[in-house]
Tab-separated table of C-alpha atoms in Angstrom:
chain	number	residue	atom	x	y	z
A	1341	MET	CA	-11.293	4.115	-4.294
A	1342	LEU	CA	-11.489	6.767	-7.764
A	1343	ASP	CA	-14.016	9.326	-6.446
A	1344	ILE	CA	-17.675	8.345	-7.444
A	1345	ARG	CA	-17.942	12.607	-8.708
A	1346	GLU	CA	-14.588	12.901	-10.616
A	1347	LEU	CA	-15.896	9.528	-13.087
A	1348	ARG	CA	-18.997	11.390	-13.726
A	1349	LYS	CA	-17.779	13.682	-14.235
A	1350	ALA	CA	-14.710	12.658	-16.202
A	1351	GLY	CA	-15.157	9.729	-17.087
A	1352	GLU	CA	-13.471	8.991	-20.887
A	1353	GLU	CA	-10.864	11.447	-19.777
A	1354	ILE	CA	-10.134	8.747	-16.659
A	1355	LYS	CA	-11.000	6.155	-19.015
A	1356	ALA	CA	-7.826	6.575	-21.439
A	1357	ARG	CA	-5.863	7.113	-18.130
A	1358	LEU	CA	-6.614	3.810	-16.550
A	1359	ALA	CA	-5.986	2.684	-20.059
A	1360	LEU	CA	-1.761	3.521	-20.119
A	1361	ARG	CA	-1.399	1.204	-16.798
A	1362	GLY	CA	-3.280	-1.418	-18.854
A	1363	PHE	CA	-6.457	-0.925	-17.042
A	1364	GLU	CA	-9.765	-0.677	-19.363
A	1365	LEU	CA	-12.370	0.843	-17.549
A	1366	ASP	CA	-15.756	-0.890	-17.983
A	1367	LEU	CA	-17.041	3.225	-18.173
A	1368	ALA	CA	-21.457	1.467	-19.687
A	1369	ALA	CA	-21.017	-1.321	-16.347
A	1370	PHE	CA	-20.591	2.627	-14.070
A	1371	GLU	CA	-22.981	4.384	-16.038
A	1372	ALA	CA	-25.745	2.086	-15.938
A	1373	LEU	CA	-24.612	1.011	-11.722
A	1374	ASP	CA	-24.589	4.621	-11.790
A	1375	ALA	CA	-27.899	5.116	-13.563
A	1376	GLU	CA	-30.133	2.214	-11.670
A	1377	ARG	CA	-28.778	3.302	-8.590
A	1378	LYS	CA	-30.623	6.773	-9.018
A	1379	SER	CA	-33.258	5.371	-10.600
A	1380	ALA	CA	-33.838	3.020	-6.927
A	1381	ASP	CA	-33.951	6.400	-5.010
A	1382	VAL	CA	-35.328	8.679	-6.618
A	1383	ARG	CA	-38.715	6.781	-6.753
A	1384	SER	CA	-37.942	5.881	-3.123
A	1385	GLN	CA	-38.682	10.238	-2.676
A	1386	GLU	CA	-41.375	9.221	-4.507
A	1387	LEU	CA	-42.191	6.915	-2.348
A	1388	GLN	CA	-41.598	9.297	1.093
A	1389	ALA	CA	-43.102	12.519	-0.578
A	1390	SER	CA	-46.563	9.669	-1.636
A	1391	ARG	CA	-46.651	9.005	1.961
A	1392	LYS	CA	-46.443	12.416	3.806
A	1393	GLN	CA	-49.455	12.866	1.445
A	1394	ALA	CA	-51.116	9.902	1.918
A	1395	SER	CA	-50.495	11.172	6.343
A	1396	ARG	CA	-51.861	14.461	5.729
A	1397	GLN	CA	-54.980	12.750	3.716
A	1398	ILE	CA	-56.245	10.947	7.471
A	1399	GLY	CA	-56.121	14.893	8.748
A	1400	GLU	CA	-57.510	16.193	5.550
A	1401	LEU	CA	-60.201	13.673	6.337
A	1402	VAL	CA	-61.069	13.984	9.916
A	1403	GLN	CA	-60.793	17.830	9.225
A	1404	ALA	CA	-64.253	17.191	6.833
A	1405	GLY	CA	-65.316	15.183	10.123
A	1406	LYS	CA	-64.290	11.574	9.905
A	1407	SER	CA	-63.708	10.356	12.892
A	1408	VAL	CA	-59.514	9.107	13.373
A	1409	ASP	CA	-60.509	5.259	13.130
A	1410	ASP	CA	-62.011	5.007	10.217
A	1411	ALA	CA	-59.907	8.170	8.551
A	1412	LYS	CA	-57.043	5.921	9.757
A	1413	ALA	CA	-59.473	2.946	8.049
A	1414	GLN	CA	-60.030	4.564	4.414
A	1415	VAL	CA	-55.897	5.368	3.505
A	1416	ALA	CA	-54.739	2.647	5.745
A	1417	GLU	CA	-54.534	-0.284	2.695
A	1418	THR	CA	-52.581	2.460	0.568
A	1419	LEU	CA	-49.910	3.113	3.031
A	1420	VAL	CA	-49.367	-0.309	3.477
A	1421	GLN	CA	-48.882	-0.706	-0.216
A	1422	ILE	CA	-47.019	2.763	0.110
A	1423	ASP	CA	-44.581	0.986	2.392
A	1424	ALA	CA	-44.026	-2.657	0.731
A	1425	GLU	CA	-42.780	-1.089	-2.319
A	1426	LEU	CA	-40.586	2.002	0.322
A	1427	ASP	CA	-39.065	-1.493	1.708
A	1428	ARG	CA	-38.564	-3.257	-1.447
A	1429	GLU	CA	-36.761	0.290	-2.921
A	1430	VAL	CA	-34.681	1.025	-0.071
A	1431	GLN	CA	-33.439	-2.600	0.076
A	1432	ARG	CA	-32.937	-2.436	-4.227
A	1433	ALA	CA	-31.074	0.726	-3.042
A	1434	GLN	CA	-28.528	-0.045	-1.151
A	1435	ALA	CA	-28.042	-3.508	-3.594
A	1436	ILE	CA	-26.743	-1.291	-5.977
A	1437	GLN	CA	-25.060	0.831	-3.098
A	1438	GLU	CA	-23.325	-1.992	-2.041
A	1439	GLN	CA	-22.544	-3.019	-6.312
A	1440	LEU	CA	-20.993	0.181	-7.238
A	1441	ARG	CA	-19.143	0.382	-4.550
A	1442	GLU	CA	-17.394	-3.653	-5.298
A	1443	PHE	CA	-17.104	-1.450	-8.613
A	1444	LEU	CA	-15.518	0.846	-7.915
A	1445	SER	CA	-13.043	-1.023	-5.283
A	1446	GLY	CA	-11.524	-2.647	-8.057
A	1447	ILE	CA	-9.762	-0.095	-10.253
A	1448	PRO	CA	-6.681	0.710	-9.820
A	1449	ASN	CA	-5.629	4.745	-9.152
A	1450	ILE	CA	-5.188	7.515	-11.857
A	1451	PRO	CA	-2.257	7.315	-13.150
A	1452	HIS	CA	0.027	10.901	-12.695
A	1453	GLU	CA	1.210	13.075	-15.506
A	1454	ASP	CA	4.462	11.813	-15.043
A	1455	VAL	CA	3.739	8.707	-15.519
A	1456	PRO	CA	4.708	6.847	-18.925
A	1457	PRO	CA	3.344	4.857	-21.095
A	1458	GLY	CA	4.966	1.040	-20.610
A	1459	LYS	CA	3.167	-2.938	-20.356
A	1460	ASP	CA	5.770	-4.071	-17.833
A	1461	GLU	CA	9.448	-3.578	-16.018
A	1462	GLN	CA	10.857	-3.345	-20.062
A	1463	ASP	CA	8.840	-0.337	-20.302
A	1464	ASN	CA	10.323	1.985	-16.829
A	1465	ILE	CA	12.587	4.495	-17.109
A	1466	GLU	CA	15.430	4.999	-15.414
A	1467	VAL	CA	15.910	8.753	-13.612
A	1468	ARG	CA	19.909	8.547	-11.897
A	1469	ARG	CA	22.218	6.116	-11.085
A	1470	TRP	CA	24.870	5.840	-7.843
A	1471	GLY	CA	27.826	4.536	-7.067
A	1472	THR	CA	29.900	2.416	-9.371
A	1473	PRO	CA	29.739	-0.977	-8.968
A	1474	ARG	CA	33.302	-2.501	-8.154
A	1475	GLU	CA	35.504	-4.425	-9.978
A	1476	LEU	CA	35.809	-7.870	-8.298
A	1477	GLY	CA	38.993	-9.214	-10.117
A	1478	PHE	CA	37.790	-12.543	-8.488
A	1479	ALA	CA	34.109	-14.454	-9.679
A	1480	PRO	CA	31.223	-13.266	-7.285
A	1481	ARG	CA	29.533	-16.258	-4.830
A	1482	ASP	CA	26.158	-15.764	-5.259
A	1483	HIS	CA	24.606	-14.737	-1.400
A	1484	VAL	CA	23.442	-18.606	0.088
A	1485	ASP	CA	27.033	-19.482	-1.619
A	1486	LEU	CA	29.159	-16.159	1.114
A	1487	GLY	CA	26.251	-17.088	4.160
A	1488	ALA	CA	26.840	-20.901	3.570
A	1489	GLY	CA	30.538	-20.528	3.322
A	1490	LEU	CA	31.286	-18.559	6.821
A	1491	ARG	CA	32.964	-19.069	9.934
A	1492	ASP	CA	31.171	-16.763	12.258
A	1493	GLY	CA	27.222	-17.554	11.146
A	1494	THR	CA	25.024	-19.194	8.720
A	1495	LEU	CA	22.980	-18.887	6.396
A	1496	ASP	CA	20.480	-21.899	5.984
A	1497	PHE	CA	18.144	-22.346	4.238
A	1498	GLU	CA	17.619	-26.429	4.646
A	1499	ARG	CA	17.047	-25.938	8.182
A	1500	ALA	CA	14.429	-23.055	7.744
A	1501	ALA	CA	12.196	-25.304	4.717
A	1502	LYS	CA	12.312	-28.711	7.572
A	1503	LEU	CA	10.279	-25.800	10.301
A	1504	SER	CA	8.205	-23.794	7.303
A	1505	GLY	CA	8.408	-25.200	4.072
A	1506	ALA	CA	10.353	-23.271	0.890
A	1507	ARG	CA	11.174	-19.299	1.025
A	1508	PHE	CA	12.828	-18.955	4.774
A	1509	ALA	CA	15.763	-18.701	5.801
A	1510	VAL	CA	17.802	-18.927	9.432
A	1511	MET	CA	20.457	-16.674	10.293
A	1512	THR	CA	22.340	-17.364	12.933
A	1513	GLY	CA	25.778	-15.325	13.919
A	1514	SER	CA	27.175	-12.575	12.472
A	1515	LEU	CA	24.943	-13.599	9.685
A	1516	ALA	CA	22.632	-12.672	12.885
A	1517	ARG	CA	24.025	-9.548	14.104
A	1518	LEU	CA	24.235	-8.680	11.142
A	1519	HIS	CA	20.747	-7.973	10.492
A	1520	ARG	CA	19.528	-6.626	13.845
A	1521	ALA	CA	22.781	-4.347	13.003
A	1522	LEU	CA	21.217	-3.024	9.895
A	1523	ILE	CA	17.043	-2.610	10.462
A	1524	ASP	CA	19.319	-0.588	13.396
A	1525	PHE	CA	21.315	1.892	12.304
A	1526	MET	CA	18.089	2.413	9.126
A	1527	LEU	CA	15.812	3.290	11.848
A	1528	ASP	CA	18.551	4.913	13.585
A	1529	THR	CA	19.059	6.589	10.338
A	1530	HIS	CA	15.631	7.833	9.857
A	1531	THR	CA	14.254	9.377	12.867
A	1532	ARG	CA	17.637	11.083	13.352
A	1533	GLU	CA	18.430	12.421	10.085
A	1534	HIS	CA	15.660	12.569	7.963
A	1535	GLY	CA	12.971	12.890	10.517
A	1536	TYR	CA	10.354	10.001	11.095
A	1537	LEU	CA	9.245	9.209	14.271
A	1538	GLU	CA	10.302	5.628	15.358
A	1539	THR	CA	6.402	4.168	15.823
A	1540	TYR	CA	6.054	-0.351	16.524
A	1541	VAL	CA	1.878	-1.820	15.670
A	1542	PRO	CA	0.774	-5.081	14.921
A	1543	TYR	CA	2.304	-7.702	12.749
A	1544	MET	CA	-1.902	-8.641	12.353
A	1545	VAL	CA	-4.847	-6.464	11.139
A	1546	GLY	CA	-8.874	-7.564	10.257
A	1547	PRO	CA	-10.247	-6.970	6.567
A	1548	GLU	CA	-11.004	-3.222	7.012
A	1549	ALA	CA	-7.458	-1.843	7.498
A	1550	LEU	CA	-6.073	-3.925	4.304
A	1551	TYR	CA	-8.912	-2.614	2.651
A	1552	GLY	CA	-8.393	1.140	3.193
A	1553	THR	CA	-5.258	0.193	1.588
A	1554	GLY	CA	-6.698	-1.138	-1.629
A	1555	GLN	CA	-5.046	-5.028	-0.458
A	1556	LEU	CA	-8.005	-6.271	-0.560
A	1557	PRO	CA	-10.400	-7.630	-2.571
A	1558	LYS	CA	-7.794	-7.878	-5.176
A	1559	PHE	CA	-5.657	-9.583	-3.253
A	1560	ALA	CA	-6.129	-11.455	-1.295
A	1561	ASP	CA	-4.113	-14.662	-2.915
A	1562	ASP	CA	-1.255	-12.585	-1.422
A	1563	LEU	CA	-2.348	-12.491	1.645
A	1564	PHE	CA	-1.770	-15.475	4.958
A	1565	ARG	CA	-5.664	-15.467	6.370
A	1566	LEU	CA	-4.983	-16.299	9.694
A	1567	GLU	CA	-8.294	-19.356	11.428
A	1568	GLY	CA	-9.700	-17.878	14.587
A	1569	GLU	CA	-12.783	-15.898	15.835
A	1570	ARG	CA	-11.605	-13.340	14.525
A	1571	GLU	CA	-11.006	-12.055	10.663
A	1572	LEU	CA	-7.256	-11.397	11.441
A	1573	TYR	CA	-3.678	-11.313	8.581
A	1574	LEU	CA	-0.600	-11.742	8.537
A	1575	ILE	CA	0.563	-7.823	7.576
A	1576	PRO	CA	2.172	-7.613	3.850
A	1577	THR	CA	3.900	-4.617	5.515
A	1578	ALA	CA	4.184	-2.521	8.116
A	1579	GLU	CA	2.860	0.545	5.406
A	1580	VAL	CA	-1.505	-1.254	5.973
A	1581	PRO	CA	-1.515	-1.011	9.841
A	1582	VAL	CA	0.816	2.393	10.227
A	1583	THR	CA	-0.696	4.442	7.662
A	1584	ASN	CA	-4.512	3.041	8.525
A	1585	LEU	CA	-3.481	4.049	11.980
A	1586	PHE	CA	-5.925	7.750	10.978
A	1587	ALA	CA	-8.505	6.184	9.853
A	1588	ASP	CA	-11.745	7.538	10.441
A	1589	GLU	CA	-9.695	10.058	11.781
A	1590	ILE	CA	-9.487	13.723	10.338
A	1591	LEU	CA	-6.035	16.329	11.328
A	1592	GLU	CA	-5.375	19.237	12.124
A	1593	ALA	CA	-3.559	21.199	9.430
A	1594	ALA	CA	-0.161	21.872	11.919
A	1595	GLU	CA	-0.492	17.623	12.751
A	1596	LEU	CA	0.552	17.082	9.544
A	1597	PRO	CA	2.956	16.228	7.958
A	1598	GLN	CA	2.970	13.015	9.763
A	1599	LYS	CA	6.636	11.173	8.818
A	1600	ARG	CA	6.629	7.432	10.832
A	1601	VAL	CA	9.517	4.936	9.873
A	1602	CYS	CA	7.842	1.028	11.411
A	1603	HIS	CA	10.212	-2.099	11.708
A	1604	THR	CA	8.160	-5.099	10.994
A	1605	PRO	CA	7.742	-8.389	10.017
A	1606	CYS	CA	6.386	-8.291	6.427
A	1607	PHE	CA	4.512	-12.093	6.044
A	1608	ARG	CA	3.667	-13.000	1.505
A	1609	SER	CA	2.124	-15.072	-0.222
A	1610	GLU	CA	4.026	-15.087	-3.106
A	1611	ALA	CA	1.000	-16.246	-5.556
A	1612	GLY	CA	1.736	-16.511	-8.820
A	1613	SER	CA	5.781	-15.391	-8.749
A	1614	HIS	CA	6.616	-19.766	-8.491
A	1615	GLY	CA	9.769	-20.880	-10.311
A	1616	ARG	CA	11.005	-16.734	-9.513
A	1617	ASP	CA	14.148	-16.680	-7.282
A	1618	THR	CA	13.821	-19.792	-6.204
A	1619	ARG	CA	17.435	-19.638	-4.153
A	1620	GLY	CA	18.179	-17.421	-2.084
A	1621	MET	CA	16.621	-14.483	0.141
A	1622	ILE	CA	15.059	-12.561	-2.595
A	1623	ARG	CA	10.955	-13.677	-3.143
A	1624	GLN	CA	10.407	-14.623	1.024
A	1625	HIS	CA	7.004	-15.438	2.572
A	1626	GLN	CA	8.662	-13.984	5.196
A	1627	PHE	CA	10.904	-10.923	6.039
A	1628	GLU	CA	12.132	-7.490	7.537
A	1629	LYS	CA	11.121	-3.974	6.373
A	1630	VAL	CA	12.121	-0.772	7.691
A	1631	GLU	CA	8.932	0.880	6.209
A	1632	LEU	CA	8.596	4.893	5.875
A	1633	VAL	CA	5.551	6.157	6.166
A	1634	GLN	CA	3.831	10.372	5.609
A	1635	LEU	CA	0.576	11.894	5.292
A	1636	VAL	CA	0.244	15.496	3.648
A	1637	PRO	CA	-1.290	17.763	2.896
A	1638	PRO	CA	-2.462	17.355	-0.678
A	1639	THR	CA	-0.137	20.178	-2.217
A	1640	GLU	CA	2.464	18.914	-0.747
A	1641	SER	CA	2.777	15.054	-1.410
A	1642	ASP	CA	4.613	15.434	-4.893
A	1643	ALA	CA	7.945	17.121	-3.197
A	1644	ALA	CA	6.939	14.123	-0.252
A	1645	LEU	CA	7.511	11.708	-3.014
A	1646	GLU	CA	10.976	13.701	-3.953
A	1647	ALA	CA	12.291	13.421	-0.268
A	1648	LEU	CA	10.984	10.768	0.905
A	1649	THR	CA	12.882	8.909	-2.480
A	1650	GLY	CA	16.178	10.751	-0.666
A	1651	HIS	CA	15.230	9.759	2.482
A	1652	ALA	CA	16.081	5.507	1.015
A	1653	GLU	CA	18.665	7.152	-1.372
A	1654	HIS	CA	20.514	8.280	1.423
A	1655	ILE	CA	21.031	4.767	3.069
A	1656	LEU	CA	23.132	2.851	0.228
A	1657	GLN	CA	24.536	6.022	0.432
A	1658	LEU	CA	25.340	5.240	3.489
A	1659	LEU	CA	26.458	1.725	3.348
A	1660	GLU	CA	28.150	1.934	-0.187
A	1661	LEU	CA	26.058	0.155	-2.359
A	1662	PRO	CA	25.320	1.219	-5.828
A	1663	TYR	CA	21.632	1.708	-7.373
A	1664	ARG	CA	19.424	3.053	-9.088
A	1665	VAL	CA	16.201	4.580	-9.539
A	1666	VAL	CA	13.837	3.908	-12.459
A	1667	THR	CA	10.275	5.622	-12.408
A	1668	LEU	CA	7.833	3.016	-12.942
A	1669	CYS	CA	5.158	2.571	-15.968
A	1670	GLY	CA	2.078	2.475	-16.249
A	1671	GLY	CA	2.324	-1.354	-16.916
A	1672	ASP	CA	4.097	-2.088	-14.158
A	1673	MET	CA	2.581	-0.333	-10.213
A	1674	GLY	CA	0.798	-0.744	-7.796
A	1675	PHE	CA	-2.308	-1.359	-7.737
A	1676	SER	CA	-3.249	2.062	-4.806
A	1677	ALA	CA	-0.226	4.190	-7.010
A	1678	ALA	CA	-0.300	7.015	-8.341
A	1679	LYS	CA	3.990	7.162	-9.136
A	1680	THR	CA	6.363	4.549	-7.925
A	1681	TYR	CA	9.375	5.357	-7.698
A	1682	ASP	CA	11.763	1.539	-7.535
A	1683	ILE	CA	15.387	2.219	-6.420
A	1684	GLU	CA	17.143	-1.008	-7.811
A	1685	VAL	CA	21.039	-2.070	-5.750
A	1686	TRP	CA	23.605	-3.556	-8.158
A	1687	ILE	CA	24.252	-7.561	-6.413
A	1688	PRO	CA	27.000	-9.204	-8.640
A	1689	SER	CA	26.419	-12.777	-8.907
A	1690	GLN	CA	23.484	-11.833	-10.909
A	1691	ASN	CA	25.474	-8.452	-13.281
A	1692	THR	CA	22.342	-6.676	-12.625
A	1693	TYR	CA	19.480	-3.703	-10.622
A	1694	ARG	CA	17.323	-5.136	-8.480
A	1695	GLU	CA	14.447	-3.564	-6.697
A	1696	ILE	CA	15.385	-2.710	-2.458
A	1697	SER	CA	12.414	-0.209	-2.216
A	1698	SER	CA	9.639	1.007	-3.847
A	1699	CYS	CA	8.707	4.142	-3.388
A	1700	SER	CA	5.067	5.862	-4.078
A	1701	ASN	CA	2.600	8.264	-3.597
A	1702	PHE	CA	-1.240	7.038	-3.358
A	1703	ARG	CA	-2.420	10.741	-3.367
A	1704	ASP	CA	-6.084	10.664	-2.642
A	1705	PHE	CA	-6.644	6.776	-3.929
A	1706	GLN	CA	-5.967	5.255	0.373
A	1707	ALA	CA	-8.056	8.187	1.753
A	1708	ARG	CA	-10.653	7.968	0.435
A	1709	ARG	CA	-11.075	4.342	1.501
A	1710	MET	CA	-10.262	4.739	4.837
A	1711	GLN	CA	-11.601	8.786	5.708
A	1712	ALA	CA	-8.482	9.492	6.719
A	1713	ARG	CA	-9.130	13.845	6.370
A	1714	TRP	CA	-7.882	16.940	7.188
A	1715	ARG	CA	-8.968	19.833	8.163
A	1716	ASN	CA	-8.036	22.587	5.197
A	1717	PRO	CA	-7.686	25.863	7.632
A	1718	GLU	CA	-8.021	27.863	4.184
A	1719	THR	CA	-11.930	26.225	4.245
A	1720	GLY	CA	-12.327	25.405	7.991
A	1721	LYS	CA	-13.044	21.989	6.538
A	1722	PRO	CA	-12.997	18.306	6.628
A	1723	GLU	CA	-10.256	17.839	3.438
A	1724	LEU	CA	-8.826	13.672	2.751
A	1725	VAL	CA	-4.893	13.730	3.405
A	1726	HIS	CA	-2.881	12.389	0.342
A	1727	THR	CA	-0.612	9.271	1.683
A	1728	LEU	CA	2.668	8.231	-0.036
A	1729	ASN	CA	5.121	5.010	1.441
A	1730	GLY	CA	8.557	2.891	0.318
A	1731	SER	CA	11.007	1.569	1.789
A	1732	GLY	CA	13.355	2.119	3.482
A	1733	LEU	CA	14.284	-0.562	3.576
A	1734	ALA	CA	13.872	-4.210	3.201
A	1735	VAL	CA	16.030	-5.628	5.378
A	1736	GLY	CA	16.933	-8.731	3.896
A	1737	ARG	CA	17.753	-7.492	0.552
A	1738	THR	CA	20.457	-5.136	1.395
A	1739	LEU	CA	21.810	-7.977	4.080
A	1740	VAL	CA	22.137	-9.485	0.157
A	1741	ALA	CA	23.619	-6.856	-1.429
A	1742	LEU	CA	26.383	-6.130	1.387
A	1743	LEU	CA	27.215	-9.509	1.558
A	1744	GLU	CA	27.330	-9.708	-2.549
A	1745	ASN	CA	28.933	-5.922	-2.796
A	1746	GLY	CA	31.504	-6.568	0.240
A	1747	GLN	CA	32.886	-9.921	-0.979
A	1748	ASN	CA	36.239	-10.421	-0.891
A	1749	GLU	CA	37.955	-14.328	-2.285
A	1750	ASP	CA	38.070	-15.235	0.523
A	1751	GLY	CA	34.330	-15.226	2.232
A	1752	SER	CA	35.228	-11.916	3.878
A	1753	ILE	CA	32.716	-9.411	4.118
A	1754	ASN	CA	33.564	-6.080	3.597
A	1755	ILE	CA	31.392	-3.845	6.775
A	1756	PRO	CA	31.442	0.125	5.248
A	1757	SER	CA	31.965	2.056	7.293
A	1758	ALA	CA	28.563	4.382	8.922
A	1759	LEU	CA	27.320	0.252	10.085
A	1760	ARG	CA	30.690	-0.871	12.038
A	1761	PRO	CA	29.123	1.384	15.890
A	1762	TYR	CA	26.922	-1.094	15.519
A	1763	LEU	CA	28.585	-3.778	14.392
A	1764	ARG	CA	31.127	-3.880	17.618
A	1765	GLY	CA	33.995	-1.990	15.435
A	1766	ALA	CA	33.911	-4.750	13.136
A	1767	GLU	CA	34.773	-3.627	9.706
A	1768	ARG	CA	35.019	-7.961	8.336
A	1769	LEU	CA	32.910	-11.007	8.753
A	1770	GLY	CA	34.854	-14.302	9.184
A	1771	GLY	CA	38.128	-14.286	6.517
């Protein structure tokens, strides 16, 4: 959520910055609401003063010789009128405050100064590439065919559809082991080499947590809401519960940075994606992800984004998977992000790079919604932290990339050396 004080002070500048991401800020509507809120507050203060004056009048009448009962009776009607109007003004102020909250909740984050202008992914800027796509010497098969053809494991979408419908998968044998090995490999690398604390969280959260990280109220259609005695949602990413661990807390400076890594399943309705990536595991309703989350002092968040992105890249380098990094343009960024790097891995069957991780700096946008703060030792006062997260990595898409980049003509799959200890030393699957 944006700082309402900054919006009052620099509304036109913020409106221009938000236009970089294709968002039209209705500044006139904000100013009208804010003026109405101020009017209600001023009138409430005036009525409070009038009430105090009326109460003082009782004492003045008593001092002039009237009985207490007579004095109270003389000003009673005035007090009743004041109290009735004061109640109305308080209710009006509360209603306006809620309208302001809803208005601010629908405004996306202000783009970072480095974010390029643009409407969609065609306007993203490539930053770097790593690795060279392998020359296969034969027509590449996609992960669906490769998974179906392995002798010691299967990737089964038909049986998954029988259970749950489209956009689900069943894995068995060597593929299920490979999937599990990737999770362990990622967690071990991030905890041992990158200094993250492994964290386990619930897979269901209340609406407050989703509001805190920006999924609600705007993206309710993308979520799976559960029926039950409490309002709960399946998490779309571990970002939601892990970041919200620090909601309504004040961290001491010595407790920062907070670096957490968390493996969870993720659940997304994929609203609006009809017809996109219907084949295979690229876009599923249920998938696994190893998520990286950081909370840092504001002055450190730019550097933290570079480091976090590098941590996700390191996984791909160890797995010997070619990739590129792009800076998202304003129109392609997520709602809460101030700046995002997408890491895109090479997919031979599609002859292109596909997203495997998004790494974002949210600055204080999420922290303001969650009231996640730290005590600045220079001032001694609580201030908002900056939050960051990124996939380190999406496990299903990493599996897809491993199958396709490691494929041989006989249908077997080469296993990169860094992953072999997690597969009992196996150098390949199938074949």
